[in-house]
C-alpha positions as CSV (number, residue, x, y, z in Angstrom):
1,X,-14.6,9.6,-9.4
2,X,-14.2,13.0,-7.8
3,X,-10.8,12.3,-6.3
4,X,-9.5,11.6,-9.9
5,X,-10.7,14.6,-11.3
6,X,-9.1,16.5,-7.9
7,X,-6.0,15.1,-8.7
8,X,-5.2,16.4,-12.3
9,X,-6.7,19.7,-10.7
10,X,-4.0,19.4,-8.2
11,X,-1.2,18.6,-10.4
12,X,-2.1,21.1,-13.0
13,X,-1.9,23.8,-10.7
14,X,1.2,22.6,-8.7
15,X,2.9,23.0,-12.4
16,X,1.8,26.5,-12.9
17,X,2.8,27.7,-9.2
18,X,5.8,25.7,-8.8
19,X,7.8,25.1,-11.9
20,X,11.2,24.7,-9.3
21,X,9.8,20.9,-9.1
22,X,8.3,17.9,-11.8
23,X,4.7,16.7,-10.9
24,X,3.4,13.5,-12.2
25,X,1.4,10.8,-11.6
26,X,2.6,8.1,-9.5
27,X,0.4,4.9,-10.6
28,X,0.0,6.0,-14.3
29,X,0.3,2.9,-16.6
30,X,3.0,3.3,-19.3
31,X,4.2,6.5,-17.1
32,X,7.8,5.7,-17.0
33,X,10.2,8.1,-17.7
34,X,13.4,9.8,-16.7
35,X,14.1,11.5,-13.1
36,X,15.3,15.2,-13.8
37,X,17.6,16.9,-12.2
38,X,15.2,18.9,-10.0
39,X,12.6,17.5,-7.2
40,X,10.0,15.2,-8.4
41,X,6.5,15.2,-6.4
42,X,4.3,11.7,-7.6
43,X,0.8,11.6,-6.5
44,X,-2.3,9.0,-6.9
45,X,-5.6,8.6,-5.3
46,X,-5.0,7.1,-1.7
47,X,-8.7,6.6,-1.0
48,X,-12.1,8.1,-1.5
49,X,-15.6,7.4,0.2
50,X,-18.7,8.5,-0.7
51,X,-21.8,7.9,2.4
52,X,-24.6,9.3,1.7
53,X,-24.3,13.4,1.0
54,X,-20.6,13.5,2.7
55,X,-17.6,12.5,0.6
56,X,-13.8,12.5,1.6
57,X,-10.9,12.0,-0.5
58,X,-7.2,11.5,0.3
59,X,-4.4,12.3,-2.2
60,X,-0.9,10.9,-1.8
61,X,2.5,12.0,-3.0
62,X,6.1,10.9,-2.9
63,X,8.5,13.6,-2.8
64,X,11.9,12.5,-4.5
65,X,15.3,15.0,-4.1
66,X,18.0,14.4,-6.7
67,X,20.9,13.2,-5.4
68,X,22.7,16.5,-5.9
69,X,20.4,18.6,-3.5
70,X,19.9,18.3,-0.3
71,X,16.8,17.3,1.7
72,X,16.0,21.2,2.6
73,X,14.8,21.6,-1.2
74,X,12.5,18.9,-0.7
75,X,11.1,20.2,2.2
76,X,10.5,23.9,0.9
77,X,8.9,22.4,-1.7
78,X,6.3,20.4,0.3
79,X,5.9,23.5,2.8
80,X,4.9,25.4,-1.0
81,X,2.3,22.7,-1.7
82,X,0.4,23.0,1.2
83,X,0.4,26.7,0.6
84,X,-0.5,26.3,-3.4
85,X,-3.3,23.4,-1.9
86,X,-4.9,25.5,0.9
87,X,-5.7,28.7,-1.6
88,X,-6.6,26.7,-4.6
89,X,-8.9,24.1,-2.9
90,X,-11.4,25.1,-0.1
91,X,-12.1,21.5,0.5
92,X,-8.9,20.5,1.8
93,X,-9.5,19.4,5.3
94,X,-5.6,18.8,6.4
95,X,-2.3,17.9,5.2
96,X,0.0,14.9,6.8
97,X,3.7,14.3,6.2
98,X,6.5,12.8,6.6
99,X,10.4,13.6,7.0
100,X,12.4,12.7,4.3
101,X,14.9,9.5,4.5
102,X,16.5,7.4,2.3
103,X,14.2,5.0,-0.3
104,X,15.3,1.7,-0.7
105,X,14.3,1.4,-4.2
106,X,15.1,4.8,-5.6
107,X,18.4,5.8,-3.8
108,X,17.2,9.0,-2.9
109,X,15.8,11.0,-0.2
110,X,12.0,10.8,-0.3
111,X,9.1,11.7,1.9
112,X,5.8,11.3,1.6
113,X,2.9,13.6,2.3
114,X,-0.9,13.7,2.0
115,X,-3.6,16.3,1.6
116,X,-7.2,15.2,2.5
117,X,-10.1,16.7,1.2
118,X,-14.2,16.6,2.8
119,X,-17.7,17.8,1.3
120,X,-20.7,17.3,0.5
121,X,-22.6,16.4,-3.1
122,X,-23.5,12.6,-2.7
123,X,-27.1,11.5,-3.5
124,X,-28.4,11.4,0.0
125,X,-30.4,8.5,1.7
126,X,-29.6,5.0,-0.6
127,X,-27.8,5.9,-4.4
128,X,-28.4,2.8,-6.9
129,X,-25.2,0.6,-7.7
130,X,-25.6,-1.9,-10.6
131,X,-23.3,-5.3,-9.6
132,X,-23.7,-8.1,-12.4
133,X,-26.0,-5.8,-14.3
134,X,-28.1,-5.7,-11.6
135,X,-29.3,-2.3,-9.8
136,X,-28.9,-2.7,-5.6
137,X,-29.5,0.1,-3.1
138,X,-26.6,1.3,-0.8
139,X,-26.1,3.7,1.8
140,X,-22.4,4.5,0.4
141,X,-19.1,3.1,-0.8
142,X,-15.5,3.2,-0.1
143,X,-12.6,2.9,-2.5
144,X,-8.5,2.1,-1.9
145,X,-6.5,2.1,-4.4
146,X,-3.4,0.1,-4.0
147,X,-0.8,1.5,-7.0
148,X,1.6,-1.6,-7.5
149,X,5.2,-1.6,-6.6
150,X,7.4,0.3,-6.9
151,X,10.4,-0.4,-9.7
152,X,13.7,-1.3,-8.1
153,X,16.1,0.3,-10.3
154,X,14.6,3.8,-10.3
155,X,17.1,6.7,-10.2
156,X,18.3,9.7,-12.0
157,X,19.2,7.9,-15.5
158,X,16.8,5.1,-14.7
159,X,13.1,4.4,-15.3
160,X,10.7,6.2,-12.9
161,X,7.4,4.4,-12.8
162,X,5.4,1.3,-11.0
163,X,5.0,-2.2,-11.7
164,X,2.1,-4.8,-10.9
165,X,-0.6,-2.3,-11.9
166,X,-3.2,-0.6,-10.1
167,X,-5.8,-2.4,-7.5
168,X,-8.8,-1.1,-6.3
169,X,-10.8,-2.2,-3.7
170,X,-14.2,-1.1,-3.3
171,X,-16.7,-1.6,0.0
172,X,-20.3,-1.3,-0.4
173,X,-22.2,-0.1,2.7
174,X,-25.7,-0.9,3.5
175,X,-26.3,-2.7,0.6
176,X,-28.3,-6.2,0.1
177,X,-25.8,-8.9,-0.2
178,X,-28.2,-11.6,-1.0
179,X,-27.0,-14.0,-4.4
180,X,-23.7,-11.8,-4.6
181,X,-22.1,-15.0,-4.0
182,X,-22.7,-16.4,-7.2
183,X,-20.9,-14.0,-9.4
184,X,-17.4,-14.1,-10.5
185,X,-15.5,-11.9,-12.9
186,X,-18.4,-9.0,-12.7
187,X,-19.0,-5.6,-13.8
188,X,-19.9,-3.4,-11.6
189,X,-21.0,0.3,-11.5
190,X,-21.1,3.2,-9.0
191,X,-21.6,6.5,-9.8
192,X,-19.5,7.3,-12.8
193,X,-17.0,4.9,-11.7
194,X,-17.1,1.9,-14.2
195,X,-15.1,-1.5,-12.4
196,X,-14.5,-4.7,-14.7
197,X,-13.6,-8.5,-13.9
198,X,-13.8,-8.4,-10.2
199,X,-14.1,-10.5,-8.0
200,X,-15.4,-11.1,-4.3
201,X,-12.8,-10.3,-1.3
202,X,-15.4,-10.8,1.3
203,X,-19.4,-10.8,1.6
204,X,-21.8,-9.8,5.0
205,X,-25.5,-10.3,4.7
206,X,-26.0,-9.5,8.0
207,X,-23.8,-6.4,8.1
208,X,-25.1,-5.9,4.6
209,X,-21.7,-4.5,3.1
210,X,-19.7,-5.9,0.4
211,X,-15.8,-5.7,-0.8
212,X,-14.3,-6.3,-4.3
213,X,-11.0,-6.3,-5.8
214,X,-11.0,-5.1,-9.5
215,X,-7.4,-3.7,-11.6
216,X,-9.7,-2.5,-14.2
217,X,-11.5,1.0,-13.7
218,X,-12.8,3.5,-16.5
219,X,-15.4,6.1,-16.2
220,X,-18.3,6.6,-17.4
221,X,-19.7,4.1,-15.9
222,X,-23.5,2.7,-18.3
């Protein structure tokens, strides 16, 4: 998945230009740690799409302040990612923000921002996606990742991660839906993306489009 690979890309280079701040990602299982003393920024995948030869990403972040600073470090710090974003990445198509406010489960100030991101590079026309094994035509797919909740007692000398694990649903457009019904607990395959035990959220045969729910994602895909 492109949007992955953007967003260690990302993170890396936020970490060489702006060491004033802790980068991580947010939905990383076994991720917990410590909040520092300085501004942390958490991102994850939001969502990413993939129709035909256009494809469109959108990369999340949470942007936490310690409780000793105030929320103007936070905001020069989201004002220097956009900056650090727009010169590194000449796909980046806009950037959307919040202000920052108090979070219920952290007790700090936090804001949340996202950068989206367009192109081109799909397979044109129809691209094959194997479901159950089997190989089915589609026009294109869709993917939201849903990254759990967050943990309650999160703070400066508490853990920092998520609970409930990742979810990722995945539409398939244009795509013959026939005899999809019958599987349960599948594998399925699109692209380099590798999805296991899903199952159905809903069906069209007449639309011809498709949604599953899977928490278990590698690449690779084969």
């Amino acid at each position: 998945m492109r949007a992955y690979e953007l967003l260690g890309e990302m993170l890396a280079l936020f970490r060489e230009k702006l060491p004033q701040a802790e980068f991580r990602e947010a939905w990383r299982p076994g991720g917990a740690g410590r909040l520092p003393g300085k501004p942390v920024a958490a991102g994850q995948v939001g969502s990413e799409s993939q129709e035909g030869e256009e494809w469109s990403a959108r990369l999340d972040f949470s942007v936490y302040v310690p409780r000793k600073e105030a929320a103007g470090a936070g905001e020069a710090l989201i004002a220097a990612m956009g900056s650090a974003a727009a010169e590194g990445f000449p796909a980046l198509a806009g950037v959307k923000r919040e202000g920052f406010a108090p979070d219920a489960s952290t007790g700090l100030l936090r804001a949340k921002c996202s950068f989206s991101f367009a192109g081109s590079g799909g397979g044109g026309g129809t691209q094959g996606v194997f479901i159950g094994g089997v190989e089915r035509q589609a026009s294109g797919w869709k993917i939201q990742i849903d990254p759990g909740k967050a943990l309650t007692a999160v703070g400066e000398n508490e853990p920092f991660a998520l609970a409930g694990g990742v979810c990722y649903t995945v539409e398939i457009e244009g795509a013959d839906t026939k005899g999809l019904e019958r599987l349960a607990g599948f594998t399925a395959v699109l692209g380099s993306e590798r999805f296991e035990r899903c199952r159905w959220k809903s069906l069209d045969e007449a639309g011809r489009s498709a949604v599953f729910i899977s928490y278990h994602r590698t690449e690779g895909g084969g």
